[in-house]
PDB file of C-alpha atoms in Angstrom:
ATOM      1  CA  UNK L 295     -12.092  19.678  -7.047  1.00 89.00           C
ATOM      2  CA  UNK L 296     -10.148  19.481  -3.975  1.00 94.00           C
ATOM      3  CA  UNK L 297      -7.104  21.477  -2.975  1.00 96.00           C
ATOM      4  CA  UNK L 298      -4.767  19.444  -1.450  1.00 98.00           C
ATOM      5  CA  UNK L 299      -1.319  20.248   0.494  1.00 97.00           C
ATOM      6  CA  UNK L 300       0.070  16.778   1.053  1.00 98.00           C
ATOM      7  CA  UNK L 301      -0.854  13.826  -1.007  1.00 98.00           C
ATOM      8  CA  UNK L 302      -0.870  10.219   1.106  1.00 98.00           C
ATOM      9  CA  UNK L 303      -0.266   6.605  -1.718  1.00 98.00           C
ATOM     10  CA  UNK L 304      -0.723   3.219  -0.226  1.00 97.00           C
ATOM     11  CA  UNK L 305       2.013   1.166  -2.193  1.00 97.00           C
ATOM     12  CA  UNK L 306       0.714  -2.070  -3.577  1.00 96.00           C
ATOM     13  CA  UNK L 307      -2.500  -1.997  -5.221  1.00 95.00           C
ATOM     14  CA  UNK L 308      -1.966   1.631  -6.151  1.00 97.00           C
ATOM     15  CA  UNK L 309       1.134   2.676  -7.294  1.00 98.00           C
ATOM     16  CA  UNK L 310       2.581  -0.961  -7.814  1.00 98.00           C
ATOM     17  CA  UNK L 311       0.874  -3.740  -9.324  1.00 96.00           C
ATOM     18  CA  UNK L 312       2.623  -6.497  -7.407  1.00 96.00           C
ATOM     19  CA  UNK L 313       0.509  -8.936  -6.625  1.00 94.00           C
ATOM     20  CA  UNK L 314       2.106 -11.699  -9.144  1.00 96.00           C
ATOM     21  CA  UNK L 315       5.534 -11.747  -6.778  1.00 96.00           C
ATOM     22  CA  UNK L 316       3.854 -11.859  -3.224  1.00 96.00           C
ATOM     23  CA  UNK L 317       1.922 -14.346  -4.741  1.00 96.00           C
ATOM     24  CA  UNK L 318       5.106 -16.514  -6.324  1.00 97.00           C
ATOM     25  CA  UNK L 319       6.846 -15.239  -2.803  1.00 97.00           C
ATOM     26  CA  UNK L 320       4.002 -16.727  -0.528  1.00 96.00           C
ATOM     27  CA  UNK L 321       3.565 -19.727  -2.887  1.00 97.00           C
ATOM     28  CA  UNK L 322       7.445 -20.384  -2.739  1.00 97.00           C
ATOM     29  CA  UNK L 323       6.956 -20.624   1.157  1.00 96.00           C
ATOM     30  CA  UNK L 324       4.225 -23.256   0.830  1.00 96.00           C
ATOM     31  CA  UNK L 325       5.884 -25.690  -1.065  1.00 95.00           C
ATOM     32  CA  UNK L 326       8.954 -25.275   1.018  1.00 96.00           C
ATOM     33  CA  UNK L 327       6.664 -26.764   3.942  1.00 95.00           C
ATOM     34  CA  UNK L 328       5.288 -29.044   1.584  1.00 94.00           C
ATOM     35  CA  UNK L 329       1.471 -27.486   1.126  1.00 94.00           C
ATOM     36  CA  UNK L 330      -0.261 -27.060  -1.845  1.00 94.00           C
ATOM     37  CA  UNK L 331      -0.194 -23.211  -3.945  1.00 94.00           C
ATOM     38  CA  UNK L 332      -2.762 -21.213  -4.027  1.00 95.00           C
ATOM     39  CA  UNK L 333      -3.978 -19.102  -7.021  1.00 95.00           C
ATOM     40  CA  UNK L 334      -3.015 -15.770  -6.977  1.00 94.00           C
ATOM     41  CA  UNK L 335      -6.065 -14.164  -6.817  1.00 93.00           C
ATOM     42  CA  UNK L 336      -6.735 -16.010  -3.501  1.00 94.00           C
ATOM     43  CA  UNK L 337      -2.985 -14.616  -2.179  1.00 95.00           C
ATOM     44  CA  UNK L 338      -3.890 -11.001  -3.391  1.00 92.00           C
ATOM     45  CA  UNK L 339      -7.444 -11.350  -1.184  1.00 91.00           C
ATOM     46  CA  UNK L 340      -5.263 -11.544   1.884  1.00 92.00           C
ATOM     47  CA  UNK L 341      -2.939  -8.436   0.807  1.00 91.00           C
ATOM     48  CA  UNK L 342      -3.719  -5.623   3.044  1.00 83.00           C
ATOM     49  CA  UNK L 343      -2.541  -5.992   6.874  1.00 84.00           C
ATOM     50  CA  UNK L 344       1.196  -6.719   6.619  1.00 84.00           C
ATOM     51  CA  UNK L 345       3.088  -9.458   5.468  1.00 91.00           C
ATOM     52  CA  UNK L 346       2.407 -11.311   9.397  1.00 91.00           C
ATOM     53  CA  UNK L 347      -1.446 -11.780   7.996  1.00 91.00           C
ATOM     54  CA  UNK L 348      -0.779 -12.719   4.896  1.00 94.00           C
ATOM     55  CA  UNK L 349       1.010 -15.502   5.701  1.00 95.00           C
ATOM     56  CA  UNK L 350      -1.292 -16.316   8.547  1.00 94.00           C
ATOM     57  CA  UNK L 351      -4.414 -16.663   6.170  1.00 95.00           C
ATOM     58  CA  UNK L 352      -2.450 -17.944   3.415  1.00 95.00           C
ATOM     59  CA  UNK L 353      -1.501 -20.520   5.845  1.00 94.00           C
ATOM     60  CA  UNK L 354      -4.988 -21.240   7.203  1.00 90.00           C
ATOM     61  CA  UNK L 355      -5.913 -23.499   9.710  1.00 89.00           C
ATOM     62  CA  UNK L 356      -1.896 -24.475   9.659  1.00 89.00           C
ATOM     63  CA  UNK L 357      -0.935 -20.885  10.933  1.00 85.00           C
ATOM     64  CA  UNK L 358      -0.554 -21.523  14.554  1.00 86.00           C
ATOM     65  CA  UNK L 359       2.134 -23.947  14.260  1.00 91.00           C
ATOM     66  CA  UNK L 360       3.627 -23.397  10.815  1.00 95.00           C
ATOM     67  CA  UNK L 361       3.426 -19.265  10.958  1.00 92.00           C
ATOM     68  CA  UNK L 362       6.966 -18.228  12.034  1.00 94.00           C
ATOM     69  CA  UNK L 363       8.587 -20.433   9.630  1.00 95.00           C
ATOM     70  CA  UNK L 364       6.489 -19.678   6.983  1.00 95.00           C
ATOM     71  CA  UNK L 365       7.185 -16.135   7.089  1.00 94.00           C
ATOM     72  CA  UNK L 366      10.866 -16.668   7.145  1.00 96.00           C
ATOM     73  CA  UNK L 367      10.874 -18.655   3.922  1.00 96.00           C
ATOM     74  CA  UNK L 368       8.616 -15.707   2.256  1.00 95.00           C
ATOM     75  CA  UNK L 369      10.792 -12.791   3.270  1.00 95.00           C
ATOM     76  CA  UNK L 370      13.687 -14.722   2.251  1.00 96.00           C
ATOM     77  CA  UNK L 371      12.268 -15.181  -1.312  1.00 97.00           C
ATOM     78  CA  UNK L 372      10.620 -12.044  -1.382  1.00 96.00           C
ATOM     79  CA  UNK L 373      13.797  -9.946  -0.741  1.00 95.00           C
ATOM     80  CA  UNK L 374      15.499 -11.351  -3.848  1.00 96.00           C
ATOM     81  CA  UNK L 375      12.550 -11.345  -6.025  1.00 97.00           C
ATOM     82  CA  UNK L 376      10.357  -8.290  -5.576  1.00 97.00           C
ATOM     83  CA  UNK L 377      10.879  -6.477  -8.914  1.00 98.00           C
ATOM     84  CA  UNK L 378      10.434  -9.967 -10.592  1.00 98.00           C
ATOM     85  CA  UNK L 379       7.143  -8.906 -11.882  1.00 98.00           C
ATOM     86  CA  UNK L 380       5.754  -5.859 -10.272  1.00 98.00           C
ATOM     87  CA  UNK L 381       5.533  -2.441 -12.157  1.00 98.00           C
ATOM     88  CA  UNK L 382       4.017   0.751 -11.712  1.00 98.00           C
ATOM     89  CA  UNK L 383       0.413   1.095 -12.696  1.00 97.00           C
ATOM     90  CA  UNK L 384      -0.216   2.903 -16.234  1.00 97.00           C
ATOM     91  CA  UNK L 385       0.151   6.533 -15.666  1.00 97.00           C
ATOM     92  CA  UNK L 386       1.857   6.650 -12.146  1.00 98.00           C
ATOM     93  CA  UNK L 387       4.963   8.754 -13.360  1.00 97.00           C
ATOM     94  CA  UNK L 388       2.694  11.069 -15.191  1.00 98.00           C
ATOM     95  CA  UNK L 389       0.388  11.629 -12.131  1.00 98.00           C
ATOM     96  CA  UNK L 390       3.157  12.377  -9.994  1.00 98.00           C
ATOM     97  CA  UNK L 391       5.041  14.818 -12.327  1.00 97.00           C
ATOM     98  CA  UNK L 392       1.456  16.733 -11.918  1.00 97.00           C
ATOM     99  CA  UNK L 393       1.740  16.497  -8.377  1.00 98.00           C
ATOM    100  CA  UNK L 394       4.723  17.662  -8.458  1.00 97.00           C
ATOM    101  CA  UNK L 395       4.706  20.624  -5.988  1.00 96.00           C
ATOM    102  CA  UNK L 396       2.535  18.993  -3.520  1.00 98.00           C
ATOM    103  CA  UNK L 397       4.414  17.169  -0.807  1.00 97.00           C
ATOM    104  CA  UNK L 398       4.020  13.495  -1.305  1.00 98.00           C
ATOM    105  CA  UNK L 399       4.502  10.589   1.193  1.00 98.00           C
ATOM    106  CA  UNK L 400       4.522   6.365   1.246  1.00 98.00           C
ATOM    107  CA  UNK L 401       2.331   5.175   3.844  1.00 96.00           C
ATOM    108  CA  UNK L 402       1.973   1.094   3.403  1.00 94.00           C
ATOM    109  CA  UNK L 403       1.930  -1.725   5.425  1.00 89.00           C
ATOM    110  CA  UNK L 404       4.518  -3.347   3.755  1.00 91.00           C
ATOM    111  CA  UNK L 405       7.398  -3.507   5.467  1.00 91.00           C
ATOM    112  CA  UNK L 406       9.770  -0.939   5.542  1.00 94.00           C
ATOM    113  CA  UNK L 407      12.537  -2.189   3.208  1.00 95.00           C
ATOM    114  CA  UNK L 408      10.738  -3.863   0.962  1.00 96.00           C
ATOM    115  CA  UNK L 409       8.775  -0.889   0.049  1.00 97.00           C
ATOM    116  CA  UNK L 410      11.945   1.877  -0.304  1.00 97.00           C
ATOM    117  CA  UNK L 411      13.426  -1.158  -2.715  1.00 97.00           C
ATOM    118  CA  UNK L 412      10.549  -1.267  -4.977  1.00 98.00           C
ATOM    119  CA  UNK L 413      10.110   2.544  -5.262  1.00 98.00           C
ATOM    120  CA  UNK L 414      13.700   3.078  -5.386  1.00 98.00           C
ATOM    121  CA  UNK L 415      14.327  -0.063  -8.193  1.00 98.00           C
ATOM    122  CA  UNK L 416      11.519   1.286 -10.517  1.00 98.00           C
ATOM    123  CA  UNK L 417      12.555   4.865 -10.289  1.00 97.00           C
ATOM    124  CA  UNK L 418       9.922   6.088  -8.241  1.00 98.00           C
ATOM    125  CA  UNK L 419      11.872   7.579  -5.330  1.00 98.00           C
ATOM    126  CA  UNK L 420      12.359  10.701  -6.326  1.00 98.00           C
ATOM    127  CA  UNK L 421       8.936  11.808  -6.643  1.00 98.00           C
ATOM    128  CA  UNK L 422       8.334  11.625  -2.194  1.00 98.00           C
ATOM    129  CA  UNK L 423       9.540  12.769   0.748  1.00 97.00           C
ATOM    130  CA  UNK L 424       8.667   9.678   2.721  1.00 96.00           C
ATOM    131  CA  UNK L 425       8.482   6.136   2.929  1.00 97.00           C
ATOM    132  CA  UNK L 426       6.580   4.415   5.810  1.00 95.00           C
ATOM    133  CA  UNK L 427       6.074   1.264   6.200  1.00 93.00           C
ATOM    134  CA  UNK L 428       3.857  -1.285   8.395  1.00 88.00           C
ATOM    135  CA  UNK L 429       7.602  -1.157  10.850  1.00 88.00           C
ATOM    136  CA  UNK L 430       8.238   2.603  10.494  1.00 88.00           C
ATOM    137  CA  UNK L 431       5.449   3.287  13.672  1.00 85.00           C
ATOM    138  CA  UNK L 432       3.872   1.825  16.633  1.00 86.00           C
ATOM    139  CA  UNK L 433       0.575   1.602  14.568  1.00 85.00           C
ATOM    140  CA  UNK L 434      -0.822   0.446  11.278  1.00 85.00           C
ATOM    141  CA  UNK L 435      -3.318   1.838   8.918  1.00 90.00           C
ATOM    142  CA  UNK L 436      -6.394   2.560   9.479  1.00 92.00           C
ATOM    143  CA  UNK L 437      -5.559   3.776  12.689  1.00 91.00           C
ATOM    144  CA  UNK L 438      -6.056   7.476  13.297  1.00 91.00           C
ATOM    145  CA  UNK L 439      -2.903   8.127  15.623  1.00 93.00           C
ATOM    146  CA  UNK L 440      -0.630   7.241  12.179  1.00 92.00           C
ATOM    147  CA  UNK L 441      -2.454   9.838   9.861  1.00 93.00           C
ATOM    148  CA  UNK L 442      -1.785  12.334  13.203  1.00 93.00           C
ATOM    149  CA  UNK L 443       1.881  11.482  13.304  1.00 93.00           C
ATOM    150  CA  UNK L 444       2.370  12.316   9.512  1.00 94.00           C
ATOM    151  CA  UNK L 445       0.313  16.046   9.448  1.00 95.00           C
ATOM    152  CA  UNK L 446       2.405  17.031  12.258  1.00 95.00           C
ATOM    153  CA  UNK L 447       5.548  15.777  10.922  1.00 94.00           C
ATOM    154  CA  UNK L 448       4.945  17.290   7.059  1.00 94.00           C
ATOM    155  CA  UNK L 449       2.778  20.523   7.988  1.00 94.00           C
ATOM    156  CA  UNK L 450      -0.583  19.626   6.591  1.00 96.00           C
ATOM    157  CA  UNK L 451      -4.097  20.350   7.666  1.00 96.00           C
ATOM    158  CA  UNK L 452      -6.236  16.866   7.417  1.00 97.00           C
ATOM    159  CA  UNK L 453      -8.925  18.535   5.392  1.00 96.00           C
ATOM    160  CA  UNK L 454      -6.294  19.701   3.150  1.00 97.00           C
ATOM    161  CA  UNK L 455      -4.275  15.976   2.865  1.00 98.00           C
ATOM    162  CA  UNK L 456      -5.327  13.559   0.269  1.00 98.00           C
ATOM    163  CA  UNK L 457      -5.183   9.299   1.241  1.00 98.00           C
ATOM    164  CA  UNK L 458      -5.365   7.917  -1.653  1.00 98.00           C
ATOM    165  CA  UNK L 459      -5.399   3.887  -2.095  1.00 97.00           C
ATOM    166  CA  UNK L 460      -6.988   0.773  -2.721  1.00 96.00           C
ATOM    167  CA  UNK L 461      -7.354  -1.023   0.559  1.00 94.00           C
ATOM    168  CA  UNK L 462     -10.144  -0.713   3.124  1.00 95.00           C
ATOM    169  CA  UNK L 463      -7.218   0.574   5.609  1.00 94.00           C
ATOM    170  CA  UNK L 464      -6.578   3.396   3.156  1.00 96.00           C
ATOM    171  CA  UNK L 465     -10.836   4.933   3.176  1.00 97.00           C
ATOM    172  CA  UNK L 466     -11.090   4.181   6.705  1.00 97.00           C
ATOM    173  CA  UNK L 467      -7.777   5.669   7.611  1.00 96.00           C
ATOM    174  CA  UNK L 468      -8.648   8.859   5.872  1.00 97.00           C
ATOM    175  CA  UNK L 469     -12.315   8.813   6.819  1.00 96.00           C
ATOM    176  CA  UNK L 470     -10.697   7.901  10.887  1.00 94.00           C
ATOM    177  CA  UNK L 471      -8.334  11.137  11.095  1.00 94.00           C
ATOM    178  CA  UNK L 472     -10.725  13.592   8.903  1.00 96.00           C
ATOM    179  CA  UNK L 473      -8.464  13.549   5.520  1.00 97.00           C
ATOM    180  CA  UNK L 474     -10.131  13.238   1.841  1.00 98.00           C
ATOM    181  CA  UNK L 475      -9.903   9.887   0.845  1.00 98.00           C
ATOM    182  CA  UNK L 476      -9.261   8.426  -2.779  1.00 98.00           C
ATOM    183  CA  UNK L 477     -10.145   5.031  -3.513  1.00 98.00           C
ATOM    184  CA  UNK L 478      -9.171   3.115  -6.237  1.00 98.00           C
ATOM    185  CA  UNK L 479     -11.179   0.472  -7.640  1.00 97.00           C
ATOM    186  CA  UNK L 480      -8.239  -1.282 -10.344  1.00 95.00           C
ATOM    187  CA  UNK L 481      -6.105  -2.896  -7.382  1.00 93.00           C
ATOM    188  CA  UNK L 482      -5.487  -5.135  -5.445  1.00 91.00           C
ATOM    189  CA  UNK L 483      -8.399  -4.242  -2.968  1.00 90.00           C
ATOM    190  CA  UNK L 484     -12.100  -5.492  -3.089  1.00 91.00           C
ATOM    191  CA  UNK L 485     -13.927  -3.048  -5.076  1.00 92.00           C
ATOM    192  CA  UNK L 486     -17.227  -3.694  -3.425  1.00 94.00           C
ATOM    193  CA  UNK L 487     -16.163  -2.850   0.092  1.00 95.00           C
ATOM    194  CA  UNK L 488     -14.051   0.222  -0.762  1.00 96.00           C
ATOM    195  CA  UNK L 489     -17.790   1.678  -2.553  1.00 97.00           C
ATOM    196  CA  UNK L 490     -19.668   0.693   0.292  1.00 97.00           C
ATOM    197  CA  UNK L 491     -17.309   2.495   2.632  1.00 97.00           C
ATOM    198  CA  UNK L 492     -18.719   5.730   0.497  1.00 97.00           C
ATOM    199  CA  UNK L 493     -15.106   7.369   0.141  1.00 98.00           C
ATOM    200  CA  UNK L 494     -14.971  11.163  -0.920  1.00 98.00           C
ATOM    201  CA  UNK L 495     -13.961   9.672  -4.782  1.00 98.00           C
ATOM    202  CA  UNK L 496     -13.723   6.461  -5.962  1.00 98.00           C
ATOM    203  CA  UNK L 497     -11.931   6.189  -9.359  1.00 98.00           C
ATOM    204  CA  UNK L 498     -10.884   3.825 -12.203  1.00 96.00           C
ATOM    205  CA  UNK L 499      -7.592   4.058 -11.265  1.00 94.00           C
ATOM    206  CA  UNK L 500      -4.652   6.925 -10.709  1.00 97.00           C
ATOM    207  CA  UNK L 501      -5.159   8.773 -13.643  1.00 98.00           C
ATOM    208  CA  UNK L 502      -8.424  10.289 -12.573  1.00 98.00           C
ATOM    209  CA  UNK L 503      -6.770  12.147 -10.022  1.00 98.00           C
ATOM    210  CA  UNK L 504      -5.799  15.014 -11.829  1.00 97.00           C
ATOM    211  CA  UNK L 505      -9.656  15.398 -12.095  1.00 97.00           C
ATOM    212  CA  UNK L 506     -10.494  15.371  -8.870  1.00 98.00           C
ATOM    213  CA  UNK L 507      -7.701  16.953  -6.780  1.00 98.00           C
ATOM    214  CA  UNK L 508      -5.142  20.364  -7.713  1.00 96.00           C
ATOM    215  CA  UNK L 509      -2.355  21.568  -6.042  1.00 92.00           C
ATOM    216  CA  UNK L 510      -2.245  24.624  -3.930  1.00 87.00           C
TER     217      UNK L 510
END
């Protein structure tokens, strides 16, 4: 059991199960420019880096030329239909409430807007401090100048902060800037890859955290 004074959540894959409307959103884009869908479990393998590579390897060999518009047709979409599908994982509000007097921040890279809309539309916002998103700071995850940048800002020691997510960005992130990292192995992420990246815990999913970490 680890003590923990500030608790780090990726967004999708881990608090959100969203992958059915980035999916519809990236597949809306496609046959806007006239290109065959893709399943969804092919659009969730390229979920991880911001929305600029998803597009990109959704897009394929067609990215160089087709990128820019591409993206505009999925953000438009996206904005409008982001809570279409996606939900909180089973036990997220639960979790939280046990967290509940242990600073807790959003670090994704989503973008910024999208990210306090979905917390905020599914009632989540309350429970952080923070929202940061892929836009919110000159770097992305995993690098370690980003986990820096949050300790300083929220107080925390980085043996004492928990990153807890599904994505390779989220372990290597944590593992980068000396913080416990939390993998979960029921999102969006490739289960393999997050065990072979031997994270401090890798669970089922969010629920196991009361099991592994406590509050001050």
């Amino acid at each position: 059991m680890r003590t923990v004074e500030l608790m780090i959540f990726d967004l999708d894959g881990t608090l959100v199960d969203s992958g059915t409307d980035l999916a519809a959103s990236v597949n809306h884009a496609l046959a806007r420019l006239g290109l065959p869908g893709l399943p969804i479990e092919r659009v969730i393998s390229h979920v991880g880096d911001g929305v600029g590579k998803l597009i990109e390897r959704s897009l394929g060999e067609k990215a160089a030329s087709l990128k820019d518009r591409a993206l505009e047709l999925f953000l438009s979409h996206y904005e409008t239909h982001l809570l279409d599908a996606t939900v909180p994982y089973p036990g997220v509000p639960e979790v939280l409430e046990h967290f509940a007097s242990v600073p807790k921040v959003i670090l994704t890279n989503k973008t910024h807007r999208f990210s306090v809309s979905i917390i905020e539309g599914l009632g989540l916002a309350p429970y952080f401090e923070d929202i940061y998103g892929m836009d919110s700071h000159p770097w992305g995850k995993p690098d370690p100048r980003l986990l820096g940048v949050l300790l300083e800002r929220h107080g925390a020691r980085p043996e004492k902060t928990a990153v807890i997510g599904d994505g390779v960005n989220d372990v290597l992130l944590a593992k980068n800037g000396g913080a416990v990292s939390c993998a979960l192995l029921n999102g969006l992420g490739d289960g393999a890859k997050l065990l072979a990246l031997e994270p401090d815990y890798a669970l089922g999913d969010i629920r196991e955290l009361p099991g592994v970490l406590s509050p001050p």
